[in-house]
CSV table of C-alpha atoms and ligand atoms in Angstrom, one decimal:
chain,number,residue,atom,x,y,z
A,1,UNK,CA,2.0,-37.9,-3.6
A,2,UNK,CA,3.3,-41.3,-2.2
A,3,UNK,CA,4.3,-41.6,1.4
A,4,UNK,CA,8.5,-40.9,0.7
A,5,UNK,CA,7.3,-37.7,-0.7
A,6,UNK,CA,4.7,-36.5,1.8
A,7,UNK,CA,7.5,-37.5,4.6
A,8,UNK,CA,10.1,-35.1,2.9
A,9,UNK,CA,8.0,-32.4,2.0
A,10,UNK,CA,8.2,-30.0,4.8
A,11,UNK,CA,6.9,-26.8,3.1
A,12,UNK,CA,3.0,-27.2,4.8
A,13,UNK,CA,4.7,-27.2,8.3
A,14,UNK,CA,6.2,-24.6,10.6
A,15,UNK,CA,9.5,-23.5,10.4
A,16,UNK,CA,11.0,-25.6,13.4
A,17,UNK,CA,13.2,-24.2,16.0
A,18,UNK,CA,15.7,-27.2,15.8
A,19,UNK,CA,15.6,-30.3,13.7
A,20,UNK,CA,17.6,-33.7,13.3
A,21,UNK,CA,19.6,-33.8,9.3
A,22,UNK,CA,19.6,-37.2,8.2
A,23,UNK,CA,21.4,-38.5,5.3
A,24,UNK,CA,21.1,-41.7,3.1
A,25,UNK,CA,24.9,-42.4,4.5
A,26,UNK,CA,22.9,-42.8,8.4
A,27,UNK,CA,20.1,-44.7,6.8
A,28,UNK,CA,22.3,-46.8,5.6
A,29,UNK,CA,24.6,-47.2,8.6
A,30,UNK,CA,21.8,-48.1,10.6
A,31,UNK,CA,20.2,-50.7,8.5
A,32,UNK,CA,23.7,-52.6,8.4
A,33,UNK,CA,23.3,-53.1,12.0
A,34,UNK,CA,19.7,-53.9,11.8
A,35,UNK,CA,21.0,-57.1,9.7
A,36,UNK,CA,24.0,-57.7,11.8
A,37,UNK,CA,24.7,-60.0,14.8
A,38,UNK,CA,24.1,-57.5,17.4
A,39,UNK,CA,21.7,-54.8,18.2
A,40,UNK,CA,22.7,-54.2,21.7
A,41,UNK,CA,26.0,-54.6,23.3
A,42,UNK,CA,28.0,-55.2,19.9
A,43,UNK,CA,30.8,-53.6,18.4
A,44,UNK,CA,29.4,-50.2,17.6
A,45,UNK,CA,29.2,-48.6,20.9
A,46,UNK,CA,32.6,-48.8,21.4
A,47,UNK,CA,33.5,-46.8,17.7
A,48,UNK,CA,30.9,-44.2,18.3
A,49,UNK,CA,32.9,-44.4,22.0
A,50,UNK,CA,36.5,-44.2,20.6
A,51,UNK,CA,35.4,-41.7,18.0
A,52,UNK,CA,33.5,-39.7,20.5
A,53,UNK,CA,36.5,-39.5,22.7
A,54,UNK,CA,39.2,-39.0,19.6
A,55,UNK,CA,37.4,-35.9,18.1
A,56,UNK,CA,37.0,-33.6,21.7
A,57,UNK,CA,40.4,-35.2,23.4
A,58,UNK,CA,39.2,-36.9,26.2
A,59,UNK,CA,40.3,-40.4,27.6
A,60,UNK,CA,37.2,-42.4,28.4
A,61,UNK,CA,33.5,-41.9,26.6
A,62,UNK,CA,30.3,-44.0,27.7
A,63,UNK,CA,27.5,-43.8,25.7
A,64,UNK,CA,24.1,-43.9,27.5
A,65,UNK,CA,20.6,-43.9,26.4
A,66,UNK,CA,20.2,-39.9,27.1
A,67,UNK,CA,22.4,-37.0,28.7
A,68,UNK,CA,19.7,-37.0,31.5
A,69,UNK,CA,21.2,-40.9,32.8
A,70,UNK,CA,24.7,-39.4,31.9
A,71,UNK,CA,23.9,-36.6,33.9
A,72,UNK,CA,22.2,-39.1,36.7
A,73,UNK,CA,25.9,-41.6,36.4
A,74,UNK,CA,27.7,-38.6,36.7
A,75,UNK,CA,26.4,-37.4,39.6
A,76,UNK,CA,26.4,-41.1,41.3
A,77,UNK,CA,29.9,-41.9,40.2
A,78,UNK,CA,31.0,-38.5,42.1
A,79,UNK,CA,29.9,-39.5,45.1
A,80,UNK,CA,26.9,-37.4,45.2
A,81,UNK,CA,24.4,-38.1,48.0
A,82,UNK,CA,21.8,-37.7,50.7
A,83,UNK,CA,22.7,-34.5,52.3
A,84,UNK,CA,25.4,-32.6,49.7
A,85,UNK,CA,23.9,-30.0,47.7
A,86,UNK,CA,24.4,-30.1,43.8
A,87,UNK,CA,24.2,-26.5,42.6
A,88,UNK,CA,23.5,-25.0,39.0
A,89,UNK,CA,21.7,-22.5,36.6
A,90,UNK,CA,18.0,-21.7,36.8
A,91,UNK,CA,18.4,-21.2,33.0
A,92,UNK,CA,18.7,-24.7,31.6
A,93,UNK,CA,16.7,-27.7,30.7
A,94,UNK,CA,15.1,-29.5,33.6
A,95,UNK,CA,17.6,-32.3,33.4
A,96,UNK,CA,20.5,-30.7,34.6
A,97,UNK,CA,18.9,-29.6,38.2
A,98,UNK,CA,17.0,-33.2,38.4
A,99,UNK,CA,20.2,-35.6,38.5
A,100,UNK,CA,20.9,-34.2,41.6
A,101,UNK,CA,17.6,-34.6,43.3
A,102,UNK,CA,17.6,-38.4,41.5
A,103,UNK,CA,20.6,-39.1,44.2
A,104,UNK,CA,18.9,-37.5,47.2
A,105,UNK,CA,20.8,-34.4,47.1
A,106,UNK,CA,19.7,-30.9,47.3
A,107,UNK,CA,19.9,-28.4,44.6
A,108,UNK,CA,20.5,-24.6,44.6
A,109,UNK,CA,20.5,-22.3,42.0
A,110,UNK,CA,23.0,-19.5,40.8
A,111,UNK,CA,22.3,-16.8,39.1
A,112,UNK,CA,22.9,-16.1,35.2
A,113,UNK,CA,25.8,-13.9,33.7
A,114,UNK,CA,23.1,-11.1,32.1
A,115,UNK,CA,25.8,-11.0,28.7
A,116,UNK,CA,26.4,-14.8,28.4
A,117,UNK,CA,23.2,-16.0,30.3
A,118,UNK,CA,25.6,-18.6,31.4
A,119,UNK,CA,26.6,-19.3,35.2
A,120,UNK,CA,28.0,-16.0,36.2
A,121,UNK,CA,31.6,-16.8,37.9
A,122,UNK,CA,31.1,-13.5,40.3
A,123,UNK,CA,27.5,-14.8,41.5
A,124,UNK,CA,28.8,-18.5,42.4
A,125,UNK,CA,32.0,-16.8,44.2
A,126,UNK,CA,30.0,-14.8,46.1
A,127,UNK,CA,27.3,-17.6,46.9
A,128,UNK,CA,30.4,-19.9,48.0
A,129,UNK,CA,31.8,-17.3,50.1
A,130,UNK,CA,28.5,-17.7,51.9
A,131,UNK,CA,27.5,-21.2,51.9
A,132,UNK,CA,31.2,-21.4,53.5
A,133,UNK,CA,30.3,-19.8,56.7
A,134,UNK,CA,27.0,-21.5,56.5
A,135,UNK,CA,28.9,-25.1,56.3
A,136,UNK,CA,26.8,-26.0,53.4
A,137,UNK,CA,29.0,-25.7,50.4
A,138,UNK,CA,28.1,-27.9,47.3
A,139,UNK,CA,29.7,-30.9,46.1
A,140,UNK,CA,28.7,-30.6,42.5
A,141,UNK,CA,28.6,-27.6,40.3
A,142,UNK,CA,27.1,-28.5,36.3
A,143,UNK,CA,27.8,-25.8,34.7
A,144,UNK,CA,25.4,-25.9,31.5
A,145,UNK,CA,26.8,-24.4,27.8
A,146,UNK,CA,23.9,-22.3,27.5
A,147,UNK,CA,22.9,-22.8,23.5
A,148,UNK,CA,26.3,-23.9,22.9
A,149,UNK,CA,28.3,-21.0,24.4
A,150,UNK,CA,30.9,-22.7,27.1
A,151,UNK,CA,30.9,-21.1,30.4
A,152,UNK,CA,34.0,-19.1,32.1
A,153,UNK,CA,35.2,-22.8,32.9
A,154,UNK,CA,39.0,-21.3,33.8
A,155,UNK,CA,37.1,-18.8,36.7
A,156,UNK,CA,34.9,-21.7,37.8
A,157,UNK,CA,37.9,-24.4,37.5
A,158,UNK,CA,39.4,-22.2,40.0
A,159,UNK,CA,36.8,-21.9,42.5
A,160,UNK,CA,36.3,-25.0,42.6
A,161,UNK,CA,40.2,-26.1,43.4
A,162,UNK,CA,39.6,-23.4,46.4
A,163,UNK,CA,36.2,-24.7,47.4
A,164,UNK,CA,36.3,-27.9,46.7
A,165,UNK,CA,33.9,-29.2,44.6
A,166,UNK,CA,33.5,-31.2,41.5
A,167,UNK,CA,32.3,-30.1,38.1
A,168,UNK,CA,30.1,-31.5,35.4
A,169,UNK,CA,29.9,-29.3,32.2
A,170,UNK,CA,26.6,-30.2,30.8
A,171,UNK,CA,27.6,-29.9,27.3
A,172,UNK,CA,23.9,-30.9,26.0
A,173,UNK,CA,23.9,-28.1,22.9
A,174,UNK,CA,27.8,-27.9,23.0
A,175,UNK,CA,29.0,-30.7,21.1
A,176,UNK,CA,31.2,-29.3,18.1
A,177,UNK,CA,32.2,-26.4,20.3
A,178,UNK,CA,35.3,-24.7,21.7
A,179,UNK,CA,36.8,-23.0,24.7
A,180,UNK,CA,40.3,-21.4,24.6
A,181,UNK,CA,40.7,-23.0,21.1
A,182,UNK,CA,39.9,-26.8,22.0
A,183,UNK,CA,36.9,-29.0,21.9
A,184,UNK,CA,34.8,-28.8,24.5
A,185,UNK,CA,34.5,-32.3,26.3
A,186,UNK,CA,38.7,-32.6,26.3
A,187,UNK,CA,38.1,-31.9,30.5
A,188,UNK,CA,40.6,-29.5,31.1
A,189,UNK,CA,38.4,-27.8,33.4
A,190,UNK,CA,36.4,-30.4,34.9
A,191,UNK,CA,36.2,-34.1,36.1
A,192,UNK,CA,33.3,-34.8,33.7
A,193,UNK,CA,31.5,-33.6,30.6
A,194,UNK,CA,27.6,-34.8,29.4
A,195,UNK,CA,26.4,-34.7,25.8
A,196,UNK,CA,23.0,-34.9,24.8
A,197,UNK,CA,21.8,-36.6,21.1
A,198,UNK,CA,18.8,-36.1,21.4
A,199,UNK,CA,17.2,-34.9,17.8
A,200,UNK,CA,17.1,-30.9,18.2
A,201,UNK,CA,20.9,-31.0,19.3
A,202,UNK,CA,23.7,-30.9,17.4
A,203,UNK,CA,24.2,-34.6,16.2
A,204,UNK,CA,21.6,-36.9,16.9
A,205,UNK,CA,21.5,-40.8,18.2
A,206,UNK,CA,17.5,-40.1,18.6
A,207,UNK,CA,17.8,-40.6,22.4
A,208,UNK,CA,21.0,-40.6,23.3
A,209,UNK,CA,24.0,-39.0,25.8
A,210,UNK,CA,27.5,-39.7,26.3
A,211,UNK,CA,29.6,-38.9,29.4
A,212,UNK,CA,33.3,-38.3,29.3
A,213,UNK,CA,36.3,-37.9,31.5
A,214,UNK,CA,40.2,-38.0,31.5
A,215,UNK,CA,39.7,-40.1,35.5
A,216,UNK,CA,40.4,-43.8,35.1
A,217,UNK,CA,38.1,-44.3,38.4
A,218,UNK,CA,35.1,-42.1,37.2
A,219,UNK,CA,35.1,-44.4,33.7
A,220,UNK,CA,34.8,-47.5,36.0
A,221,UNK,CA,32.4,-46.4,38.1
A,222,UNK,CA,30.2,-44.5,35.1
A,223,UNK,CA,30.8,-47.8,33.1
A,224,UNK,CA,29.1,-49.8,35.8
A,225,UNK,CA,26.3,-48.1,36.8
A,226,UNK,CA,25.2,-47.6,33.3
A,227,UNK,CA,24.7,-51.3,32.8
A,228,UNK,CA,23.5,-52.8,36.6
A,229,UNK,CA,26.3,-52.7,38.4
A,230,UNK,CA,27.0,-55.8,36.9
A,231,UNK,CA,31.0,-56.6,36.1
A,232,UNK,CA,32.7,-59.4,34.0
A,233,UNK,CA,36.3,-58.0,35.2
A,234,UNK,CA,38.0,-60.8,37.5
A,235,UNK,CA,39.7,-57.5,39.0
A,236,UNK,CA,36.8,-55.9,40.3
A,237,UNK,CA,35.2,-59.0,41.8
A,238,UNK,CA,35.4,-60.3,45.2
A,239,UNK,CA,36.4,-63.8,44.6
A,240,UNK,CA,37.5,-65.6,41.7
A,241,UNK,CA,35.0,-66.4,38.9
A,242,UNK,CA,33.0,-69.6,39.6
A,243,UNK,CA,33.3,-70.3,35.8
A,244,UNK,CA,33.3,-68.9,32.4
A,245,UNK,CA,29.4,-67.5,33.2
A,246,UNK,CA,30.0,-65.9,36.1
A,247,UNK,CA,29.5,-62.2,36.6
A,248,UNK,CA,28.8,-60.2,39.9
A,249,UNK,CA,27.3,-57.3,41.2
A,250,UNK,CA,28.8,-55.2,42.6
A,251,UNK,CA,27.0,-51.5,42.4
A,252,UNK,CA,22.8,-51.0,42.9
A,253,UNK,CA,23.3,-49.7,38.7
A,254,UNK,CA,20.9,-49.0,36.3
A,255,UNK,CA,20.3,-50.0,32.3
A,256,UNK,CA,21.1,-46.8,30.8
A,257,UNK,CA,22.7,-49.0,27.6
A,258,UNK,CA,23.1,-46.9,24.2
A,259,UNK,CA,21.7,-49.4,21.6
A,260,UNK,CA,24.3,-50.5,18.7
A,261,UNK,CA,21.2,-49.1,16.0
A,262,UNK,CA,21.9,-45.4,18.4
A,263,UNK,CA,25.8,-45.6,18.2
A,264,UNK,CA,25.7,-46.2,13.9
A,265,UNK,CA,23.2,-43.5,13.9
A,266,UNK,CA,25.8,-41.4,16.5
A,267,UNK,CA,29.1,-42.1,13.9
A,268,UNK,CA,28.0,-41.2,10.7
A,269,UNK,CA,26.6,-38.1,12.5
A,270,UNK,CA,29.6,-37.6,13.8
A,271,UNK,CA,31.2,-37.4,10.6
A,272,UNK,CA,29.4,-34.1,9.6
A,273,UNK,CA,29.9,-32.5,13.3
A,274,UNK,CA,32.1,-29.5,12.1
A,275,UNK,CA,30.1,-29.2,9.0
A,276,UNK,CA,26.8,-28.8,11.0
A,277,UNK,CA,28.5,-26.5,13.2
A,278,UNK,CA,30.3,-24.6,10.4
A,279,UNK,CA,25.9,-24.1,9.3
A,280,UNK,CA,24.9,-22.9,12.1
A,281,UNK,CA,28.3,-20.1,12.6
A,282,UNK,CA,27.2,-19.3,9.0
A,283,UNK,CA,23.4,-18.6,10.0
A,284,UNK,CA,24.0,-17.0,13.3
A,285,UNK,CA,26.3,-14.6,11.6
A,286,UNK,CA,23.2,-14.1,9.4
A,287,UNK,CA,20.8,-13.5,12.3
A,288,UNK,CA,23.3,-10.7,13.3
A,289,UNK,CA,23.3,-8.9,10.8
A,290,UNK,CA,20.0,-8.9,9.6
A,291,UNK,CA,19.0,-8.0,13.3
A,292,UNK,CA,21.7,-5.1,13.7
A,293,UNK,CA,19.1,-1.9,14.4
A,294,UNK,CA,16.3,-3.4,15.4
A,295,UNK,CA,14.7,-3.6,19.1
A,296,UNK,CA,16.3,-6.9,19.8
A,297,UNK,CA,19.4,-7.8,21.6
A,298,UNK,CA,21.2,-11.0,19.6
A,299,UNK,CA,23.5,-13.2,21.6
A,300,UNK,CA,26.8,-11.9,22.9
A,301,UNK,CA,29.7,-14.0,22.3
A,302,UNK,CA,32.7,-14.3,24.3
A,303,UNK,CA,36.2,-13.8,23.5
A,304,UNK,CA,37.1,-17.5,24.8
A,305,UNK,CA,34.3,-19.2,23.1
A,306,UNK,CA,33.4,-20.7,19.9
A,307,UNK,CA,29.9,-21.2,20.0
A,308,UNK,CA,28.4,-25.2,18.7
A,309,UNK,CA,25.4,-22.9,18.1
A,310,UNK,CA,22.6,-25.2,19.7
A,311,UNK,CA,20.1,-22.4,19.9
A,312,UNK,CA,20.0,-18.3,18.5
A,313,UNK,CA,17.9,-16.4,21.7
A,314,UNK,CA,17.3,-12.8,20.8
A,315,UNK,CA,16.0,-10.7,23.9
A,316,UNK,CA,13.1,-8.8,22.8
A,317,UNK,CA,13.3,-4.8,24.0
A,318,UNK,CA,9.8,-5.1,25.6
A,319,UNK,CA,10.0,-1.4,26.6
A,320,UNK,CA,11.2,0.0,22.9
A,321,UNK,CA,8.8,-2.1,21.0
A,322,UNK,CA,5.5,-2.2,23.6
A,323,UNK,CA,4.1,-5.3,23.1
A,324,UNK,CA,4.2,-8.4,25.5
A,325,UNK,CA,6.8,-11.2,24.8
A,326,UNK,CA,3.6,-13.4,24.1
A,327,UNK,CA,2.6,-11.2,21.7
A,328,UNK,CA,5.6,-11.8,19.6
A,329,UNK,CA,5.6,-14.8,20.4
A,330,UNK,CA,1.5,-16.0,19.0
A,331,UNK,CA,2.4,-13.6,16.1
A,332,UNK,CA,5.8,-16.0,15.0
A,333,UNK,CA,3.7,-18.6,15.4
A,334,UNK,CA,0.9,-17.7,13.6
A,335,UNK,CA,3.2,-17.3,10.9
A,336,UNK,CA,4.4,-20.7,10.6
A,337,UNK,CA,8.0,-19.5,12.9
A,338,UNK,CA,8.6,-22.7,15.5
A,339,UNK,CA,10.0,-19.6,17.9
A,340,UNK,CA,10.2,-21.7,21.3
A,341,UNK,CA,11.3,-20.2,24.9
A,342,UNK,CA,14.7,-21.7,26.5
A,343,UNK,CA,14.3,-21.9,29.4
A,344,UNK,CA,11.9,-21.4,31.9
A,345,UNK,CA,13.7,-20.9,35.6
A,346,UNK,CA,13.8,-24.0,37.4
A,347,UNK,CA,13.7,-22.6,40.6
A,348,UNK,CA,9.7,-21.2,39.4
A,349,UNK,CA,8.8,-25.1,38.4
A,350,UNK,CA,6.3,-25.7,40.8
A,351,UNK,CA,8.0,-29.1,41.8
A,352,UNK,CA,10.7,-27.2,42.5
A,353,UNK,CA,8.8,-24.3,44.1
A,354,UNK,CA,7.5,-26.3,46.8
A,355,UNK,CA,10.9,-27.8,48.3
A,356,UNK,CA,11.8,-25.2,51.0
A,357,UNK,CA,15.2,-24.3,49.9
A,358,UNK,CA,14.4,-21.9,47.5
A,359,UNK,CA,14.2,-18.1,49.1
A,360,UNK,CA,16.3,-16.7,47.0
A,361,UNK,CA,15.3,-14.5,43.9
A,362,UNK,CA,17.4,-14.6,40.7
A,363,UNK,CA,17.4,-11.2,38.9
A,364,UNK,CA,19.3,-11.7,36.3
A,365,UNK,CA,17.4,-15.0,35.4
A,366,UNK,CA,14.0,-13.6,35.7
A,367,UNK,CA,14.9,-10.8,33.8
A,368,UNK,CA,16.0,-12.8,31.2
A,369,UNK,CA,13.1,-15.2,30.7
A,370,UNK,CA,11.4,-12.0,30.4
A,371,UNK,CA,12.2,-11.1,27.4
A,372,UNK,CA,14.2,-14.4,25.8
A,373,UNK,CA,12.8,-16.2,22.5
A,374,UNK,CA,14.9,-19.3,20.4
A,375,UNK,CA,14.2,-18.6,16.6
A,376,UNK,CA,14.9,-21.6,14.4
A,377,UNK,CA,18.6,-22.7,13.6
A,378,UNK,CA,19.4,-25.7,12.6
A,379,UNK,CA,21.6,-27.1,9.7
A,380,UNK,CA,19.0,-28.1,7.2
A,381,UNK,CA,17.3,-24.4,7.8
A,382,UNK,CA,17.7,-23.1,3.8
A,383,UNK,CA,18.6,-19.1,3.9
A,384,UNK,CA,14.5,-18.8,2.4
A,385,UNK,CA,13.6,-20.1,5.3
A,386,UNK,CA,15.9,-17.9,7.4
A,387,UNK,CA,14.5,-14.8,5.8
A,388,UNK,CA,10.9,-15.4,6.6
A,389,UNK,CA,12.4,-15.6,10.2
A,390,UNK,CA,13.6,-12.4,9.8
A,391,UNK,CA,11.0,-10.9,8.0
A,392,UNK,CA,8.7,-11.6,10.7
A,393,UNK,CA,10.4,-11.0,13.3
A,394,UNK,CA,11.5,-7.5,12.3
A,395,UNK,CA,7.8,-6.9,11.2
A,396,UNK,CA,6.4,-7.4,14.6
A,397,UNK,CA,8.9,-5.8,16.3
A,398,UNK,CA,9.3,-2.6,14.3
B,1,PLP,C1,18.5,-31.7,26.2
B,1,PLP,C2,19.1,-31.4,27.4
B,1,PLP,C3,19.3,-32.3,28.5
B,1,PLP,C4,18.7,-33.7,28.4
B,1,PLP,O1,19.1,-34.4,27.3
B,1,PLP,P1,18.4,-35.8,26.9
B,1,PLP,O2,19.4,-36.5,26.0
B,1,PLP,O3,17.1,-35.5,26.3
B,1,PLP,O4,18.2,-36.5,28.2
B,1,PLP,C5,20.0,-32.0,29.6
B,1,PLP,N1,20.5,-30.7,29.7
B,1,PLP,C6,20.3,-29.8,28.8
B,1,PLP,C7,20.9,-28.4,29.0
B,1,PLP,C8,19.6,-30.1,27.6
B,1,PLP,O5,19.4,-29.1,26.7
C-alpha cells in the first residue's frame, strides 16, 4: 500500500466524532496560492471575506487565525475591560468564557435551557434582575449555538435593549444555520457574530475564525486589532503621512492574520456549506429515528431553528438503563465509536474553580453533563458507518 492509499484508508481507525471533507477542488485551490505572489495579506482574504459576508447577510467579515482571537477582538473592540463582567453558558468550549478573562474582565455563568441546552432566556432574566440591584450587571453576553442550534436570540435581543448589554453569538458549530428562516451571522440580533474553521466544524480553514457585524465602528476596531493596531488609513492617523511608507499605531493590537493558504482552503469550503449541512439534516434525521424507543433522549429542536448540525448529543437515561455514562462511554470506544463529551461545565474547570466568583450551582448544567455523549456526525460519515453507531449504541443501552 503506498503512502496516498494508507492516508485515505480510514477503515483500521475509529469512527470519529467530527472530521474535516476535503476535495481535490481545495487541494487544488490551495496549491494555486502556494505558487502565487502572496501567502499572507494577498487577495484571498478579502473573497473568503466578501463571500463570507454575502452568504449569511452581514456587512463587514474579518477573518482571523481562530474563533478564540475572534472571540478575544470581539470582546476588545466592545469595550470590554478591567472590572465589567462578561457572562455566558457553562456548557460550551472553553473559548467562549476565556475571551473575557483575556481582557481582564470577570465571567459568570448562566444556566442551560434543559430542552435546547442553550442559554436559557428565563435563567439570564432572572440573573439580570439580580445583578441589577447588585450594580454588577454584564457588559457582554456570548450566547453560544450549542451544536449548531441558535439560541432564543429574539428573548435575549430584548433583554439586552432593557439591560444594556452587548451580545456576541458564538456561532463556532453554527455556520450553515438558521434562525427565523435567515442565516445565522446576518446580526439581527446582535452587534457581533464568531465562527470557528477549525477541522471538526462545519467548513474548515484548518485554524481559522471569522468575526462579523452590520457596525461600521466594530469592523474598524476588529480590523485593527487583528493586525497590531497598525493602520495605513490617512483618516485614522494623527498627522499626515510622513511619506508613502508610513504607517502608525494606533491600538496595543495583536497578529491574529488569517493566512491567504487558510482563506482558499475557507472558499472552496464554502462552496459545499449547504451541501454539508444538507448531510448532516439527512443523518441527524437518521439518528432520530433509529433512536425512537430506546433509553436515550435525542436532541430537541426548536420551532425557530434550523440546526447547522455541528454535533448529535443524545442524553443517556442513566436510571432506565443502570449503567454509568462511562460505561457507555469505554464500551463505544472499545468498539471503534469516536463518542466524545461536549462539554464539560466551565465553571467545574479547576482554573475556573479557584477564582472566587463562582458560588453558584448550575442544575440544569450539571444535570446535563451527566448524562450527555456526541456520537459521530460529520459529512463524510457513510450510512455503514452510521449504523455501527447505532448498533452499538442501542446494544449497550438496551
Ligand atoms: C471550537 C470552538 C471555539 C474555538 O474555536 P477555535 O477556532 O478552535 O479557536 C470557540 N467556541 C466554541 C463553542 C467552539 O466549539
Amino acid at each position: 500500500m503506498d503512502r496516498r492509499q494508507l492516508g485515505k484508508d480510514r477503515s483500521h481507525l475509529m469512527i470519529p466524532y467530527g472530521r474535516q471533507d476535503i476535495q481535490q477542488a481545495d487541494i487544488d485551490a490551495v496549491l494555486e496560492v502556494l505558487q502565487s505572489d502572496f501567502l499572507t495579506q494577498g487577495p484571498v482574504v478579502p473573497r473568503f471575506e466578501s463571500a463570507v459576508a454575502d452568504k449569511v447577510g452581514a456587512r463587514h467579515a474579518l477573518a482571523v487565525n481562530s474563533a478564540t482571537s475572534a472571540l478575544h477582538i470581539a470582546c476588545l473592540a466592545l469595550g470590554l475591560g478591567k472590572g465589567d463582567w462578561l457572562w455566558t453558558s457553562p456548557i460550551t468550549f472553553v473559548a467562549s468564557a476565556n475571551c473575557g478573562l483575556y481582557c481582564g474582565a470577570k465571567v459568570d455563568f448562566v444556566d442551560i435551557d434543559p430542552r435546547t441546552y442553550n442559554l436559557c432566556p428565563q435563567a439570564l432574566a432572572a440573573k439580570l434582575e439580580q445583578a441589577e440591584r447588585a450594580g454588577r450587571l454584564p457588559k457582554v453576553v456570548v450566547a453560544v449555538h450549542l451544536c449548531g442550534q441558535p439560541c432564543d436570540m429574539q428573548a435575549i435581543h430584548a433583554l439586552s435593549q432593557r439591560y444594556g448589554f452587548h451580545i456576541i453569538e458564538d456561532a463556532s458549530h453554527a455556520i450553515g444555520g438558521k434562525y427565523q428562516g435567515d442565516y445565522i451571522g446576518n446580526g439581527r440580533y446582535s452587534d457581533i457574530t464568531v465562527f470557528s474553521f477549525h477541522p471538526v466544524k462545519i467548513i474548515t480553514t484548518a485554524e481559522g475564525g471569522m468575526a462579523l457585524t452590520n457596525d461600521d465602528a466594530l469592523a474598524r476596531r476588529m480590523d485593527l486589532l487583528r493586525s497590531h493596531g497598525v493602520t495605513r488609513d490617512p483618516a485614522l492617523m494623527t498627522h499626515e503621512a510622513d511619506g508613502p511608507w508610513y504607517y502608525q499605531q494606533i491600538e496595543l493590537g495583536y497578529n491574529y492574520r488569517m493566512t491567504e493558504l487558510q482563506a482558499a482552503l475557507g472558499l472552496s469550503q464554502l462552496e459545499r456549506l449547504d451541501d454539508y449541512v444538507a448531510r448532516r439534516h439527512a443523518l441527524a434525521k437518521r439518528y432520530d429515528q433509529a433512536l425512537v424507543e430506546f433509553p436515550v433522549v435525542t436532541p430537541w429542536q426548536h420551532p425557530d431553528s434550523s440546526s447547522a448540525w455541528h454535533l448529535y448529543v443524545v442524553r443517556l437515561k442513566l436510571e432506565d438503563i443502570n449503567l454509568t455514562r462511562r460505561q457507555v462511554f469505554d464500551y463505544l470506544r472499545s468498539k471503534g465509536v469516536g463518542v466524545n463529551v461536549h462539554y464539560i461545565p466551565i465553571h467545574t474547570q479547576p482554573y475556573y474553580a479557584r477564582l472566587e466568583f463562582y458560588s453558584e450551582n448550575y442544575p440544569n448544567s450539571l444535570n446535563y453533563y451527566s448524562s450527555a455523549i456526541s456520537v459521530p456526525l460529520h459529512p463524510s460519515l457513510s450510512c455503514q458507518q452510521q449504523d455501527i453507531v447505532v448498533e452499538s449504541l442501542k446494544y449497550i443501552v438496551r
